[in-house]
mmCIF file of C-alpha atoms in Angstrom:
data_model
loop_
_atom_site.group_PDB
_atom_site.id
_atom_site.type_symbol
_atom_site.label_atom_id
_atom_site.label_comp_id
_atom_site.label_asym_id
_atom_site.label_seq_id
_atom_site.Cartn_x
_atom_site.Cartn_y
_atom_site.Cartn_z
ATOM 1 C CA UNK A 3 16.033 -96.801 23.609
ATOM 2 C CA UNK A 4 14.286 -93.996 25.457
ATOM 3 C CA UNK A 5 15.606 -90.954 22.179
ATOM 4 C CA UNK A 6 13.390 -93.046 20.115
ATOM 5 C CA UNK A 7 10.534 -92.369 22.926
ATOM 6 C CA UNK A 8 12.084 -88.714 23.445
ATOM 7 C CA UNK A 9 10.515 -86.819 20.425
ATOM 8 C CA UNK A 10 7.075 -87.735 21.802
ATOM 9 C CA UNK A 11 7.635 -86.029 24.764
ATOM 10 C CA UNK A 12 8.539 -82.265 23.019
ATOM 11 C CA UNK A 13 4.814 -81.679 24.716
ATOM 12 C CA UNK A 14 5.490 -80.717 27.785
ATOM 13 C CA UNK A 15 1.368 -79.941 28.267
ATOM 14 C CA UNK A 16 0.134 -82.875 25.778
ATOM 15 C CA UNK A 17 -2.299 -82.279 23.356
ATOM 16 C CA UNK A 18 -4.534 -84.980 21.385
ATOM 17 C CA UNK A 19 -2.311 -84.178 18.033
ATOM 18 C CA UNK A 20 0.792 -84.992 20.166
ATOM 19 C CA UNK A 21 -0.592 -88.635 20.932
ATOM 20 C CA UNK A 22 0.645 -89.396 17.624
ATOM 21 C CA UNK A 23 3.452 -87.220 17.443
ATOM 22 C CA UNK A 24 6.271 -89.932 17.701
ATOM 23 C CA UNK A 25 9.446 -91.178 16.044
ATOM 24 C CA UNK A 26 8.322 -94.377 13.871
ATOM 25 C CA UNK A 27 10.371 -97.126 15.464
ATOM 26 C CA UNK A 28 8.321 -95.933 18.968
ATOM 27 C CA UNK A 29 5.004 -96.305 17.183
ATOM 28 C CA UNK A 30 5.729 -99.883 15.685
ATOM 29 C CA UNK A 31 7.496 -100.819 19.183
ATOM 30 C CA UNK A 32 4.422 -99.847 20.768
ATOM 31 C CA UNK A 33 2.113 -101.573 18.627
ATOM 32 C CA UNK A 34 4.088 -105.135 18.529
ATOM 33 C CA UNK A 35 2.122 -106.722 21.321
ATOM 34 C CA UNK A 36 -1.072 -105.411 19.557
ATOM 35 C CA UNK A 37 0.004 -107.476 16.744
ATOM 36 C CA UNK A 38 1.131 -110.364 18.527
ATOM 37 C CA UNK A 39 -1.805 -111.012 20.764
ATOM 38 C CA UNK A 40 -4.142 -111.987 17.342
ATOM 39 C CA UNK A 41 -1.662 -114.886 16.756
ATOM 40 C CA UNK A 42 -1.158 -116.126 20.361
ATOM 41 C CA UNK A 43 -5.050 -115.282 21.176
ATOM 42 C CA UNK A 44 -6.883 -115.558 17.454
ATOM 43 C CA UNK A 45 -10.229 -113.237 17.096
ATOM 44 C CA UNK A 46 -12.528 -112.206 14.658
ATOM 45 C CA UNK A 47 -11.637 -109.518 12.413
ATOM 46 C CA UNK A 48 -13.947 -107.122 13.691
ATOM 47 C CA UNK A 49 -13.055 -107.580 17.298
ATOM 48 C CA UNK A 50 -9.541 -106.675 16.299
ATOM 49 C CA UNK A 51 -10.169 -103.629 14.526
ATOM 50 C CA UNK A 52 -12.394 -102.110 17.290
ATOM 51 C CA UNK A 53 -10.300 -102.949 19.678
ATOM 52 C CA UNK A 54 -7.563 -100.427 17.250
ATOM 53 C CA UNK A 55 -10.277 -98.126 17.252
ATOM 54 C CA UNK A 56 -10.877 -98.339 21.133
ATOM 55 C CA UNK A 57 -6.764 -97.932 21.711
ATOM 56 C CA UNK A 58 -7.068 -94.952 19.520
ATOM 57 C CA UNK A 59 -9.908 -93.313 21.457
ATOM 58 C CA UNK A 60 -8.104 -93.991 25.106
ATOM 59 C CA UNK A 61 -4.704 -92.646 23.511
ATOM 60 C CA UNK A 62 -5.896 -89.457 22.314
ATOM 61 C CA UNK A 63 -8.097 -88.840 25.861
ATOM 62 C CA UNK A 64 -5.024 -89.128 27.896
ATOM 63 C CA UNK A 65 -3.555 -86.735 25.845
ATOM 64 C CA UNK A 66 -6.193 -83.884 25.634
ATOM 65 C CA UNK A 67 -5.780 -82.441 29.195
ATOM 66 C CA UNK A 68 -9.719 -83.153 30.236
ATOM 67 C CA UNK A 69 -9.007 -84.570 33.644
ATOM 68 C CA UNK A 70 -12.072 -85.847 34.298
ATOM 69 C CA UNK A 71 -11.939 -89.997 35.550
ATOM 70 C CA UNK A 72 -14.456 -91.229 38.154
ATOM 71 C CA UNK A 73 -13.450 -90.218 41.547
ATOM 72 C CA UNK A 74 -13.642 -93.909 42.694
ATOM 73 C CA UNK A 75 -11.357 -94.691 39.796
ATOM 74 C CA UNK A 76 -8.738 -92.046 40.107
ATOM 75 C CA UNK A 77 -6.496 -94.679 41.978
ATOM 76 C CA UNK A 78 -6.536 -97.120 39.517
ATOM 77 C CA UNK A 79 -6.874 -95.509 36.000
ATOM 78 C CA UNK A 80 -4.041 -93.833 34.881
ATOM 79 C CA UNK A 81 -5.753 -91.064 33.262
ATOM 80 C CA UNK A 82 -4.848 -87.847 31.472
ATOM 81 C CA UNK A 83 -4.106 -86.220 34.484
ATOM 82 C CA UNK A 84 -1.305 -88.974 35.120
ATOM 83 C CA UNK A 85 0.078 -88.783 32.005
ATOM 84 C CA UNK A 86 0.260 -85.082 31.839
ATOM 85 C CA UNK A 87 2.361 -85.190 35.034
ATOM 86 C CA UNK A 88 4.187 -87.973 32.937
ATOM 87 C CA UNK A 89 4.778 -85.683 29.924
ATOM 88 C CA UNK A 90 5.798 -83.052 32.452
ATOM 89 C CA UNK A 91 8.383 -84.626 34.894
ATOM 90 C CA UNK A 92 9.347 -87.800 33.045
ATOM 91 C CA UNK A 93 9.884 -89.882 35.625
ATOM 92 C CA UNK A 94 6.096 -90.898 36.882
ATOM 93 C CA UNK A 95 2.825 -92.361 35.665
ATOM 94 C CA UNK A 96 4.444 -94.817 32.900
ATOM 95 C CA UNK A 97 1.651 -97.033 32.502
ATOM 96 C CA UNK A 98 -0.901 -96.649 29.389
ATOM 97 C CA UNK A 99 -4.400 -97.758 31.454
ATOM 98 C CA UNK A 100 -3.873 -98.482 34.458
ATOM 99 C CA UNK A 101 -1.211 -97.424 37.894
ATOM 100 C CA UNK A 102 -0.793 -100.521 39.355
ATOM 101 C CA UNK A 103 3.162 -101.218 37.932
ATOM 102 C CA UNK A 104 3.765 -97.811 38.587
ATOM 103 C CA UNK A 105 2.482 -97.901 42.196
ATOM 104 C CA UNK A 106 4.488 -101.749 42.675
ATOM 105 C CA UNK A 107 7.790 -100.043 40.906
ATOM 106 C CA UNK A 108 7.834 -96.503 42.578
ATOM 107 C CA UNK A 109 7.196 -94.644 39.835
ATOM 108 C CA UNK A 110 3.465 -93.525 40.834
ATOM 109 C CA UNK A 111 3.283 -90.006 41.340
ATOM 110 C CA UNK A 112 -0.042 -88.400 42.304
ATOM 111 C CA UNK A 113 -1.652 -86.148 39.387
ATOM 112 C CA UNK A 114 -0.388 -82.866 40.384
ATOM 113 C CA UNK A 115 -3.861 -81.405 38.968
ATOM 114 C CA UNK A 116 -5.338 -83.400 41.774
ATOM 115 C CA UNK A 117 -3.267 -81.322 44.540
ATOM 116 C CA UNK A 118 -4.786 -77.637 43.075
ATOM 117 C CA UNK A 119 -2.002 -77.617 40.580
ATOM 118 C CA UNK A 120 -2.348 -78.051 37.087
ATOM 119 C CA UNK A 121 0.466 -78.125 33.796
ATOM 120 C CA UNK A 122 -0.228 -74.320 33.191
ATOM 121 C CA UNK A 123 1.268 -73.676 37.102
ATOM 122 C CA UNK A 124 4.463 -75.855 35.756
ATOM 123 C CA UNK A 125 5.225 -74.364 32.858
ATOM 124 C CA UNK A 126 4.723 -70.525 34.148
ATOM 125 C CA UNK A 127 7.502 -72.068 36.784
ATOM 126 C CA UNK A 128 9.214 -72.705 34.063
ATOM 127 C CA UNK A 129 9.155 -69.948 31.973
ATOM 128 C CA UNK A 130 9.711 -67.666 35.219
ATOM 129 C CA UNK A 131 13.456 -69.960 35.484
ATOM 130 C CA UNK A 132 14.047 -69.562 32.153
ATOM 131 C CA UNK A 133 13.994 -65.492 32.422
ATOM 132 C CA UNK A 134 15.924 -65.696 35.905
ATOM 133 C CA UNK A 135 18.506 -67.757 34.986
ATOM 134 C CA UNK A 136 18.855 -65.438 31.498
ATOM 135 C CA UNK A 137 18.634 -62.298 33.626
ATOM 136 C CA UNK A 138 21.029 -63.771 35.755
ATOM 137 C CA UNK A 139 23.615 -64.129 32.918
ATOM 138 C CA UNK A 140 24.095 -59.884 32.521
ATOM 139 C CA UNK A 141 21.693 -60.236 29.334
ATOM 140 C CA UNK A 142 20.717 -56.680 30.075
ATOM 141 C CA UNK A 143 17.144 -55.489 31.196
ATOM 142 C CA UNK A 144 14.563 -58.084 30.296
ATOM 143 C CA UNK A 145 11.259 -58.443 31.121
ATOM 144 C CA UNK A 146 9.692 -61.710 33.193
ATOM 145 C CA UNK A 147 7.238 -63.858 33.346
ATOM 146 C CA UNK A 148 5.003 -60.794 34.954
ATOM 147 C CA UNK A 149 6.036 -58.587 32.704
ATOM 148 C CA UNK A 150 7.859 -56.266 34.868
ATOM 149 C CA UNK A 151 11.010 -55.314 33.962
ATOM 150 C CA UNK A 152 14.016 -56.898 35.693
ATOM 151 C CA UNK A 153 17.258 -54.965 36.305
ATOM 152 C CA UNK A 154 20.494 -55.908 35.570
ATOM 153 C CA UNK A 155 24.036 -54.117 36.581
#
């Protein structure tokens, strides 16, 4: 099941256009229990529709790289900061509002923005792999990351 999931995360650095950037069985998988809930749990109309509108907002925020969630909150709010890391690595920061599963399953993994790192820092690490390891196959002189040329024999 996670290739249906897998086209979502193309964006390594998410960006609020990529929160909706997903295959189509993902987005209706995701939005069952949103759908369910109404029948189990009946409420007005109106309540329903701002609670879409609220999902929207919160989906979009963790998505638009502003890391900014209450300091006293940071544990518990899985924010865009968490979800960037998620985007990035995969493995961490599942959860959609809060850490608490993650932190209970072992899949919590402190914001790396929070340690004086941010998703720029990853992906020049990247990037600066990519030209090593294309460098390192006798591709001839290339330049890095930096810019300076790299030599080849």
């Amino acid at each position: 099941m996670g290739h249906v999931h897998k086209p979502h995360h193309v964006w390594k650095v998410p960006t609020p256009f990529a929160s909706h950037a997903f295959h189509p069985v993902d987005g209706f998988l995701q939005s069952l229990p949103y759908h369910i809930y109404p029948f189990v749990f009946p409420l007005h109309k109106v309540v329903y529709l701002g609670l879409y509108i609220l999902v929207n907002i919160w989906t979009i925020s963790i998505h638009d790289g502003d890391f900014r969630v209450p300091r006293i909150l940071r544990p518990f709010i899985n924010g865009s900061a968490h979800h960037t890391d998620h985007h990035m690595f995969f493995d961490y920061n599942y959860g959609q509002y809060f850490t608490l599963w993650d932190r209970i399953g072992g899949s919590f993994k402190n914001p790396s923005s929070f340690e004086g790192k941010g998703p720029l820092s990853y992906v020049k690490k990247m990037e600066e792999q990519k030209w090593s390891s294309h460098v390192g196959n006798g591709c001839g002189s290339e330049r890095g990351a930096t810019g300076e040329a790299a030599k080849t024999e």
